[in-house]
Structures are given as C-alpha cells and as structure tokens.
PDB file of C-alpha atoms in Angstrom:
ATOM      1  CA  ASP A   1     119.064  15.332  12.190  1.00 61.00           C
ATOM      2  CA  ILE A   2     115.953  16.664  10.454  1.00 62.00           C
ATOM      3  CA  GLY A   3     115.049  13.286   8.957  1.00 58.00           C
ATOM      4  CA  ARG A   4     116.193  11.162  11.904  1.00 53.00           C
ATOM      5  CA  LEU A   5     114.341  13.234  14.509  1.00 51.00           C
ATOM      6  CA  ARG A   6     111.372  13.920  12.220  1.00 54.00           C
ATOM      7  CA  LEU A   7     111.812  17.662  12.583  1.00 61.00           C
ATOM      8  CA  GLY A   8     109.914  20.132  10.440  1.00 60.00           C
ATOM      9  CA  ARG A   9     106.287  20.315   9.424  1.00 56.00           C
ATOM     10  CA  GLN A  10     105.536  16.789   8.262  1.00 55.00           C
ATOM     11  CA  LYS A  11     102.314  14.853   7.911  1.00 49.00           C
ATOM     12  CA  GLY A  12     101.649  12.660  10.921  1.00 49.00           C
ATOM     13  CA  VAL A  13     104.453  14.085  13.071  1.00 50.00           C
ATOM     14  CA  TYR A  14     102.119  15.875  15.433  1.00 48.00           C
ATOM     15  CA  ASN A  15      99.349  13.860  16.980  1.00 51.00           C
ATOM     16  CA  PRO A  16      98.680  13.174  20.665  1.00 49.00           C
ATOM     17  CA  LYS A  17      99.954   9.597  20.596  1.00 47.00           C
ATOM     18  CA  SER A  18     103.236  10.149  18.737  1.00 46.00           C
ATOM     19  CA  SER A  19     104.002  13.322  20.684  1.00 45.00           C
ATOM     20  CA  SER A  20     103.464  11.526  23.992  1.00 46.00           C
ATOM     21  CA  LEU A  21     105.870   8.784  22.927  1.00 42.00           C
ATOM     22  CA  ARG A  22     108.543  11.383  22.226  1.00 45.00           C
ATOM     23  CA  ARG A  23     108.148  13.037  25.638  1.00 48.00           C
ATOM     24  CA  ALA A  24     110.909  11.173  27.455  1.00 54.00           C
ATOM     25  CA  TYR A  25     111.324  11.885  31.160  1.00 59.00           C
ATOM     26  CA  ASP A  26     115.083  12.470  31.091  1.00 70.00           C
ATOM     27  CA  CYS A  27     115.351  15.198  33.704  1.00 81.00           C
ATOM     28  CA  SER A  28     113.429  16.943  36.435  1.00 84.00           C
ATOM     29  CA  ALA A  29     113.200  20.657  37.199  1.00 85.00           C
ATOM     30  CA  SER A  30     112.744  22.164  40.658  1.00 87.00           C
ATOM     31  CA  LEU A  31     112.342  25.888  41.232  1.00 88.00           C
ATOM     32  CA  VAL A  32     115.104  26.907  43.655  1.00 90.00           C
ATOM     33  CA  GLY A  33     115.249  30.688  43.416  1.00 91.00           C
ATOM     34  CA  GLY A  34     114.300  33.829  41.592  1.00 91.00           C
ATOM     35  CA  VAL A  35     115.113  37.484  41.052  1.00 91.00           C
ATOM     36  CA  LEU A  36     112.293  40.007  40.686  1.00 89.00           C
ATOM     37  CA  SER A  37     114.159  43.282  40.224  1.00 90.00           C
ATOM     38  CA  HIS A  38     117.576  44.631  39.187  1.00 91.00           C
ATOM     39  CA  ARG A  39     117.840  45.932  42.754  1.00 92.00           C
ATOM     40  CA  ASP A  40     117.591  42.431  44.251  1.00 92.00           C
ATOM     41  CA  PRO A  41     120.676  40.362  45.112  1.00 92.00           C
ATOM     42  CA  LEU A  42     121.077  37.089  43.297  1.00 94.00           C
ATOM     43  CA  PRO A  43     120.213  34.047  45.423  1.00 91.00           C
ATOM     44  CA  ASP A  44     123.041  32.087  47.025  1.00 90.00           C
ATOM     45  CA  LEU A  45     122.910  28.651  45.410  1.00 89.00           C
ATOM     46  CA  ASP A  46     126.330  27.344  46.437  1.00 87.00           C
ATOM     47  CA  HIS A  47     124.696  24.459  48.296  1.00 87.00           C
ATOM     48  CA  HIS A  48     123.561  22.962  44.973  1.00 89.00           C
ATOM     49  CA  VAL A  49     126.365  20.506  44.258  1.00 86.00           C
ATOM     50  CA  ASP A  50     126.984  17.445  42.105  1.00 81.00           C
ATOM     51  CA  PRO A  51     127.809  13.960  43.497  1.00 79.00           C
ATOM     52  CA  ARG A  52     131.496  14.981  43.791  1.00 82.00           C
ATOM     53  CA  GLY A  53     130.568  17.941  45.966  1.00 85.00           C
ATOM     54  CA  ASP A  54     131.402  20.518  43.285  1.00 84.00           C
ATOM     55  CA  PRO A  55     128.952  23.357  42.580  1.00 86.00           C
ATOM     56  CA  VAL A  56     126.773  22.493  39.613  1.00 88.00           C
ATOM     57  CA  PRO A  57     127.243  24.825  36.630  1.00 88.00           C
ATOM     58  CA  GLU A  58     124.659  27.459  35.840  1.00 92.00           C
ATOM     59  CA  VAL A  59     123.253  28.211  32.379  1.00 92.00           C
ATOM     60  CA  ALA A  60     120.549  30.550  31.140  1.00 94.00           C
ATOM     61  CA  LEU A  61     117.756  30.312  28.584  1.00 93.00           C
ATOM     62  CA  ALA A  62     117.149  33.569  26.718  1.00 95.00           C
ATOM     63  CA  GLY A  63     115.180  34.636  23.677  1.00 94.00           C
ATOM     64  CA  ARG A  64     112.565  36.933  22.244  1.00 92.00           C
ATOM     65  CA  SER A  65     109.255  37.063  24.050  1.00 85.00           C
ATOM     66  CA  ASN A  66     107.231  33.989  23.140  1.00 83.00           C
ATOM     67  CA  ALA A  67     110.248  32.198  21.637  1.00 86.00           C
ATOM     68  CA  GLY A  68     109.320  29.178  23.730  1.00 84.00           C
ATOM     69  CA  LYS A  69     111.745  29.279  26.686  1.00 84.00           C
ATOM     70  CA  SER A  70     109.351  28.101  29.377  1.00 80.00           C
ATOM     71  CA  SER A  71     107.663  25.623  27.032  1.00 82.00           C
ATOM     72  CA  LEU A  72     111.052  24.091  26.233  1.00 86.00           C
ATOM     73  CA  LEU A  73     111.931  23.784  29.918  1.00 83.00           C
ATOM     74  CA  ASN A  74     108.677  21.937  30.553  1.00 81.00           C
ATOM     75  CA  ALA A  75     109.160  19.743  27.476  1.00 83.00           C
ATOM     76  CA  MET A  76     112.613  18.627  28.659  1.00 82.00           C
ATOM     77  CA  THR A  77     111.014  17.253  31.800  1.00 79.00           C
ATOM     78  CA  GLY A  78     108.659  15.150  29.685  1.00 66.00           C
ATOM     79  CA  LEU A  79     105.606  17.371  30.016  1.00 56.00           C
ATOM     80  CA  LYS A  80     103.405  19.082  27.473  1.00 50.00           C
ATOM     81  CA  PRO A  81     104.332  22.718  26.755  1.00 44.00           C
ATOM     82  CA  GLY A  82     101.601  24.161  28.985  1.00 45.00           C
ATOM     83  CA  PRO A  83     101.661  22.577  32.449  1.00 42.00           C
ATOM     84  CA  GLY A  84     104.951  22.107  34.252  1.00 43.00           C
ATOM     85  CA  SER A  85     107.624  23.691  36.399  1.00 44.00           C
ATOM     86  CA  ALA A  86     107.745  26.881  34.323  1.00 44.00           C
ATOM     87  CA  SER A  87     104.630  29.005  33.895  1.00 41.00           C
ATOM     88  CA  VAL A  88     103.624  29.270  30.231  1.00 38.00           C
ATOM     89  CA  SER A  89     101.311  31.537  28.267  1.00 40.00           C
ATOM     90  CA  ALA A  90     100.668  32.232  24.589  1.00 42.00           C
ATOM     91  CA  ARG A  91     100.883  35.927  25.489  1.00 45.00           C
ATOM     92  CA  PRO A  92     104.390  37.332  24.892  1.00 43.00           C
ATOM     93  CA  GLY A  93     106.151  38.614  28.000  1.00 41.00           C
ATOM     94  CA  TRP A  94     104.665  36.065  30.396  1.00 45.00           C
ATOM     95  CA  THR A  95     108.009  35.443  32.135  1.00 58.00           C
ATOM     96  CA  ARG A  96     108.695  38.668  34.041  1.00 74.00           C
ATOM     97  CA  SER A  97     111.375  37.562  36.472  1.00 86.00           C
ATOM     98  CA  VAL A  98     114.521  35.458  36.490  1.00 92.00           C
ATOM     99  CA  GLN A  99     113.485  31.974  37.599  1.00 90.00           C
ATOM    100  CA  LEU A 100     116.185  29.504  38.621  1.00 92.00           C
ATOM    101  CA  PHE A 101     115.651  25.754  38.374  1.00 91.00           C
ATOM    102  CA  GLU A 102     117.784  22.831  39.462  1.00 91.00           C
ATOM    103  CA  MET A 103     117.865  20.318  36.609  1.00 90.00           C
ATOM    104  CA  ALA A 104     118.523  16.737  37.729  1.00 88.00           C
ATOM    105  CA  GLU A 105     118.829  13.369  36.023  1.00 85.00           C
ATOM    106  CA  ALA A 106     115.485  11.587  36.053  1.00 82.00           C
ATOM    107  CA  ASP A 107     116.844   8.165  36.956  1.00 83.00           C
ATOM    108  CA  SER A 108     119.338   9.083  39.693  1.00 84.00           C
ATOM    109  CA  GLY A 109     118.049  12.460  40.867  1.00 85.00           C
ATOM    110  CA  GLU A 110     121.603  13.815  40.707  1.00 86.00           C
ATOM    111  CA  ALA A 111     121.842  17.546  40.093  1.00 88.00           C
ATOM    112  CA  VAL A 112     123.330  18.354  36.676  1.00 87.00           C
ATOM    113  CA  LEU A 113     122.962  22.094  36.276  1.00 90.00           C
ATOM    114  CA  LEU A 114     121.101  25.204  37.369  1.00 92.00           C
ATOM    115  CA  LEU A 115     119.002  26.760  34.634  1.00 92.00           C
ATOM    116  CA  ALA A 116     117.868  30.388  34.646  1.00 93.00           C
ATOM    117  CA  ASP A 117     114.724  31.186  32.668  1.00 91.00           C
ATOM    118  CA  LEU A 118     115.184  34.849  31.675  1.00 93.00           C
ATOM    119  CA  PRO A 119     112.472  37.387  30.732  1.00 90.00           C
ATOM    120  CA  GLY A 120     111.968  37.694  26.999  1.00 89.00           C
ATOM    121  CA  TYR A 121     113.249  40.647  25.022  1.00 91.00           C
ATOM    122  CA  GLY A 122     111.954  42.452  21.964  1.00 86.00           C
ATOM    123  CA  PRO A 123     108.726  44.336  21.197  1.00 78.00           C
ATOM    124  CA  LEU A 124     105.687  43.502  23.285  1.00 74.00           C
ATOM    125  CA  PRO A 125     102.218  44.723  22.240  1.00 71.00           C
ATOM    126  CA  ASN A 126     100.246  46.556  24.926  1.00 73.00           C
ATOM    127  CA  THR A 127     103.223  46.590  27.303  1.00 76.00           C
ATOM    128  CA  PRO A 128     104.399  49.949  28.692  1.00 82.00           C
ATOM    129  CA  PRO A 129     107.981  50.859  27.720  1.00 82.00           C
ATOM    130  CA  LYS A 130     108.779  51.341  31.405  1.00 86.00           C
ATOM    131  CA  GLU A 131     107.945  47.696  32.084  1.00 84.00           C
ATOM    132  CA  ARG A 132     110.031  46.450  29.135  1.00 84.00           C
ATOM    133  CA  THR A 133     112.958  48.556  30.350  1.00 89.00           C
ATOM    134  CA  ALA A 134     112.648  47.012  33.810  1.00 89.00           C
ATOM    135  CA  TRP A 135     112.859  43.484  32.339  1.00 88.00           C
ATOM    136  CA  ALA A 136     115.917  44.442  30.296  1.00 92.00           C
ATOM    137  CA  ARG A 137     117.640  45.911  33.372  1.00 94.00           C
ATOM    138  CA  LEU A 138     116.811  42.770  35.341  1.00 94.00           C
ATOM    139  CA  THR A 139     118.290  40.523  32.639  1.00 95.00           C
ATOM    140  CA  ARG A 140     121.473  42.611  32.428  1.00 96.00           C
ATOM    141  CA  HIS A 141     121.730  42.622  36.233  1.00 96.00           C
ATOM    142  CA  TYR A 142     121.637  38.825  36.246  1.00 96.00           C
ATOM    143  CA  LEU A 143     124.072  38.406  33.355  1.00 97.00           C
ATOM    144  CA  LYS A 144     126.617  40.758  34.935  1.00 96.00           C
ATOM    145  CA  ARG A 145     126.512  39.271  38.421  1.00 95.00           C
ATOM    146  CA  ALA A 146     125.836  35.545  37.987  1.00 95.00           C
ATOM    147  CA  ARG A 147     129.332  34.342  38.925  1.00 90.00           C
ATOM    148  CA  ARG A 148     128.535  30.667  38.259  1.00 90.00           C
ATOM    149  CA  LEU A 149     126.992  31.287  34.843  1.00 93.00           C
ATOM    150  CA  ARG A 150     128.820  29.164  32.264  1.00 90.00           C
ATOM    151  CA  SER A 151     126.816  29.747  29.099  1.00 90.00           C
ATOM    152  CA  VAL A 152     123.692  31.359  27.700  1.00 94.00           C
ATOM    153  CA  PHE A 153     121.464  29.411  25.322  1.00 94.00           C
ATOM    154  CA  VAL A 154     119.691  31.833  22.988  1.00 96.00           C
ATOM    155  CA  LEU A 155     116.441  30.484  21.556  1.00 96.00           C
ATOM    156  CA  ILE A 156     115.657  31.457  17.967  1.00 96.00           C
ATOM    157  CA  GLU A 157     112.285  30.787  16.358  1.00 95.00           C
ATOM    158  CA  SER A 158     112.912  28.695  13.254  1.00 93.00           C
ATOM    159  CA  SER A 159     110.413  30.604  11.126  1.00 92.00           C
ATOM    160  CA  LEU A 160     111.825  34.026  12.054  1.00 94.00           C
ATOM    161  CA  GLY A 161     115.576  33.449  12.105  1.00 95.00           C
ATOM    162  CA  VAL A 162     117.927  35.822  13.912  1.00 97.00           C
ATOM    163  CA  THR A 163     116.065  39.121  14.204  1.00 96.00           C
ATOM    164  CA  ALA A 164     117.396  42.596  14.992  1.00 96.00           C
ATOM    165  CA  ASP A 165     116.318  42.066  18.610  1.00 96.00           C
ATOM    166  CA  ASP A 166     118.306  38.818  18.748  1.00 97.00           C
ATOM    167  CA  HIS A 167     121.388  40.567  17.359  1.00 97.00           C
ATOM    168  CA  ALA A 168     121.014  43.329  19.957  1.00 97.00           C
ATOM    169  CA  PHE A 169     120.918  40.745  22.744  1.00 97.00           C
ATOM    170  CA  MET A 170     123.934  38.924  21.295  1.00 98.00           C
ATOM    171  CA  ASP A 171     125.758  42.272  21.130  1.00 98.00           C
ATOM    172  CA  ALA A 172     125.130  42.621  24.864  1.00 97.00           C
ATOM    173  CA  LEU A 173     126.545  39.138  25.439  1.00 98.00           C
ATOM    174  CA  ASP A 174     129.631  40.146  23.435  1.00 98.00           C
ATOM    175  CA  GLU A 175     130.030  43.206  25.641  1.00 97.00           C
ATOM    176  CA  LEU A 176     129.680  41.150  28.822  1.00 97.00           C
ATOM    177  CA  GLN A 177     131.912  38.391  27.411  1.00 96.00           C
ATOM    178  CA  ARG A 178     129.277  35.750  28.069  1.00 96.00           C
ATOM    179  CA  PRO A 179     129.648  32.744  25.723  1.00 93.00           C
ATOM    180  CA  PHE A 180     126.421  31.628  24.126  1.00 94.00           C
ATOM    181  CA  HIS A 181     124.985  28.794  22.088  1.00 92.00           C
ATOM    182  CA  VAL A 182     121.924  28.905  19.833  1.00 94.00           C
ATOM    183  CA  ILE A 183     118.881  26.618  19.835  1.00 94.00           C
ATOM    184  CA  MET A 184     116.154  26.755  17.190  1.00 94.00           C
ATOM    185  CA  THR A 185     112.629  26.322  18.558  1.00 93.00           C
ATOM    186  CA  LYS A 186     109.222  25.705  16.991  1.00 91.00           C
ATOM    187  CA  ALA A 187     110.810  23.414  14.415  1.00 90.00           C
ATOM    188  CA  ASP A 188     107.375  22.065  13.502  1.00 88.00           C
ATOM    189  CA  LEU A 189     106.402  25.327  11.773  1.00 88.00           C
ATOM    190  CA  LEU A 190     108.550  24.939   8.645  1.00 88.00           C
ATOM    191  CA  PRO A 191     108.764  22.160   6.034  1.00 88.00           C
ATOM    192  CA  PRO A 192     112.025  20.158   6.337  1.00 89.00           C
ATOM    193  CA  ALA A 193     113.782  21.866   3.401  1.00 89.00           C
ATOM    194  CA  GLU A 194     112.988  25.352   4.697  1.00 92.00           C
ATOM    195  CA  LEU A 195     114.008  24.326   8.201  1.00 91.00           C
ATOM    196  CA  ALA A 196     117.393  23.155   6.918  1.00 92.00           C
ATOM    197  CA  ALA A 197     117.912  26.449   5.062  1.00 93.00           C
ATOM    198  CA  SER A 198     116.919  28.416   8.157  1.00 94.00           C
ATOM    199  CA  ASN A 199     119.403  26.451  10.246  1.00 94.00           C
ATOM    200  CA  VAL A 200     122.254  27.430   7.924  1.00 94.00           C
ATOM    201  CA  LEU A 201     121.278  31.111   8.052  1.00 95.00           C
ATOM    202  CA  VAL A 202     120.856  31.130  11.847  1.00 96.00           C
ATOM    203  CA  ARG A 203     124.281  29.637  12.364  1.00 96.00           C
ATOM    204  CA  ALA A 204     125.870  32.133   9.975  1.00 96.00           C
ATOM    205  CA  ASP A 205     124.180  35.070  11.711  1.00 97.00           C
ATOM    206  CA  ALA A 206     125.196  33.877  15.187  1.00 97.00           C
ATOM    207  CA  SER A 207     128.786  33.402  13.996  1.00 96.00           C
ATOM    208  CA  ARG A 208     129.064  37.159  13.480  1.00 96.00           C
ATOM    209  CA  HIS A 209     129.293  37.560  17.265  1.00 98.00           C
ATOM    210  CA  GLU A 210     132.565  37.024  19.085  1.00 96.00           C
ATOM    211  CA  SER A 211     130.906  35.362  22.076  1.00 95.00           C
ATOM    212  CA  TYR A 212     129.232  32.691  19.950  1.00 95.00           C
ATOM    213  CA  ALA A 213     130.557  29.376  21.284  1.00 89.00           C
ATOM    214  CA  GLY A 214     130.240  27.574  17.957  1.00 86.00           C
ATOM    215  CA  GLY A 215     129.087  24.032  17.359  1.00 82.00           C
ATOM    216  CA  ASP A 216     125.986  22.999  15.465  1.00 84.00           C
ATOM    217  CA  VAL A 217     122.563  24.538  16.058  1.00 90.00           C
ATOM    218  CA  PRO A 218     120.145  21.983  17.525  1.00 91.00           C
ATOM    219  CA  MET A 219     116.465  22.193  16.567  1.00 92.00           C
ATOM    220  CA  CYS A 220     113.433  21.086  18.518  1.00 89.00           C
ATOM    221  CA  SER A 221     109.698  21.422  18.897  1.00 88.00           C
ATOM    222  CA  SER A 222     108.117  21.611  22.339  1.00 85.00           C
ATOM    223  CA  ARG A 223     104.728  21.036  20.709  1.00 82.00           C
ATOM    224  CA  SER A 224     105.579  17.713  19.050  1.00 81.00           C
ATOM    225  CA  GLY A 225     108.460  16.729  21.330  1.00 81.00           C
ATOM    226  CA  ALA A 226     110.798  16.216  18.359  1.00 83.00           C
ATOM    227  CA  GLY A 227     114.450  16.867  19.213  1.00 84.00           C
ATOM    228  CA  VAL A 228     113.798  17.668  22.887  1.00 85.00           C
ATOM    229  CA  GLN A 229     115.315  14.485  24.331  1.00 81.00           C
ATOM    230  CA  GLU A 230     118.496  14.980  22.292  1.00 83.00           C
ATOM    231  CA  LEU A 231     118.669  18.619  23.359  1.00 84.00           C
ATOM    232  CA  TRP A 232     119.004  17.660  27.022  1.00 84.00           C
ATOM    233  CA  GLY A 233     122.153  15.690  26.204  1.00 82.00           C
ATOM    234  CA  ARG A 234     123.524  18.578  24.161  1.00 79.00           C
ATOM    235  CA  LEU A 235     122.875  21.034  26.969  1.00 80.00           C
ATOM    236  CA  LYS A 236     124.957  18.931  29.327  1.00 78.00           C
ATOM    237  CA  LEU A 237     127.740  18.517  26.766  1.00 77.00           C
ATOM    238  CA  GLY A 238     127.769  22.221  25.936  1.00 66.00           C
ATOM    239  CA  VAL A 239     128.129  23.124  29.591  1.00 67.00           C
ATOM    240  CA  GLU A 240     130.999  20.677  30.056  1.00 71.00           C
ATOM    241  CA  LEU A 241     132.911  21.922  27.001  1.00 70.00           C
ATOM    242  CA  THR A 242     132.378  25.597  27.796  1.00 61.00           C
ATOM    243  CA  ALA A 243     133.448  25.095  31.405  1.00 64.00           C
ATOM    244  CA  ALA A 244     136.583  23.349  30.140  1.00 69.00           C
ATOM    245  CA  GLY A 245     137.371  26.359  27.959  1.00 67.00           C
ATOM    246  CA  VAL A 246     136.803  24.547  24.660  1.00 66.00           C
ATOM    247  CA  ASP A 247     135.986  26.916  21.806  1.00 63.00           C
ATOM    248  CA  LEU A 248     133.782  24.839  19.523  1.00 58.00           C
ATOM    249  CA  ALA A 249     134.119  27.269  16.634  1.00 57.00           C
ATOM    250  CA  ALA A 250     137.918  27.130  16.844  1.00 59.00           C
ATOM    251  CA  LEU A 251     137.791  23.362  17.287  1.00 57.00           C
ATOM    252  CA  GLU A 252     135.866  22.978  14.040  1.00 59.00           C
ATOM    253  CA  ALA A 253     138.448  25.189  12.312  1.00 57.00           C
ATOM    254  CA  GLY A 254     141.309  23.150  13.738  1.00 58.00           C
ATOM    255  CA  GLY A 255     141.947  25.273  16.818  1.00 56.00           C
ATOM    256  CA  GLY A 256     141.268  24.491  20.441  1.00 56.00           C
ATOM    257  CA  ARG A 257     140.640  26.469  23.584  1.00 55.00           C
ATOM    258  CA  ARG A 258     139.437  29.989  24.164  1.00 52.00           C
ATOM    259  CA  GLY A 259     141.877  32.810  24.282  1.00 49.00           C
ATOM    260  CA  ARG A 260     139.840  34.982  26.571  1.00 44.00           C
TER     261      ARG A 260
END
C-alpha cells in the first residue's frame, strides 16, 4: 500500500492541490454526546440505529497525546486536520473528555457507527499529575461501561512505534478484554522504506497482546490525506468482523472465530 497510496515522506506528495484532491468526502461526523468525568453516566445512544433499525456499533479512537486522533477524525470527513467536527491543537492533551460522534455515509446519510474520541494518554509537559490521572480514570470508566463498544482503534505514530505508554494502554485493554486494532498515523514523517520497517515492528509489538484483533496495520497521514479514504472502509470492515466474532489473527493462521 505504501507505493499505491503514496505513503511516506516523498517529494511532491504534500502540497495544497494534491492533498485537497485526496480529501474525499466519504463520511460525515456529528457530535452526539460526551462524558466529562468518571463520575458521569455514559449517554444513552440507543436511538442511533442503522437502516434496519439495529443499533449502530460503537468504536473508540485511542492513542498517546498528540498521536493525531482528532485530526484523523476530521480528515475522514474530508476536511483539513485543523477545522472540523473534532477540536484540534498542536498542544498534547487537547482532548480532555470522551466525545462521541455519529459517523454516517456521505452519499446516503445512513448511520454507520458511533465513534468515541478518547483523551490521550502518556506524559504531558506542564500538566499536573492530578489532571492526567483524571483523564486516565475517565478513559477506563468509558471502556468498562460502554456496552455497545465493539473495538478500540489504537493510533500509533509511525516515527515512534509502540512506546511503553502504548503497551501500558494495550495491557489495560487485555485486562478489560476489549479487542483492538492498530492504525499508524503521521505516515508522511518517514521515508517509504523506514515506514515499511516501522509497520512490521508495530504489528509485531501489538501481537504480543491477547486482545489484539489481528489483521494488517493501515497507515495514513491526516496532513497529506494519503490513506485516509481507504481507512474509512477498513474501519467499517473491522467493526463488522469484530462484531461477528471473527479473530483476524487466527484467520490468518488458519483459524476462525474468537474463543472468548
């Protein structure tokens, strides 16, 4: 996919014209709820249903602070990383609450999934430990009680790989038995060869965790728009397979469905 999608730091990949052409309006995002504290109840979103009348599945975006969660959400709706449904800042720790969005198909307006944008984890300069603890408690509160949550998508910066903070978060997902997928962001920061090597290492590191749902590791860049359109399709497919109990890691090894 690196060559086909023009991922990686390549001459001419990022310029205003080419990036605008890659920003396809495949879905829309509408803010439908939020959770500010671990003491707050989760919003009742049962009225968000698909065309068949079934509740739409819920997924979450997680990652280290400034891994690009909100920028990616905006990019999937065809917007530049800054303006959009999700508030964005270059300062780590900008997302301080759980924000829930209804993601719908752009052409039909049909609801596809609910997406939770979670506060970032990891070290934050000039942020009191008490505040970081509050964000961590809020995230755990959501992950424990979100009964419609089907999968967590953990965002990994391509130039950093899976850090100790990422492993700690994945350990928590193992404990809570929450299946997760991995997405590599900021794919424009590394040359193609280094990006490919990083992808192999990220997948190997994620595979150490029992809740890793398997499959390949998609890569994208919210800045250039490369890989974002394809990611929307993969998000939908990942939700469908996870909801059906398909273990992608076992499937690749010749197995099938989850045992848990």
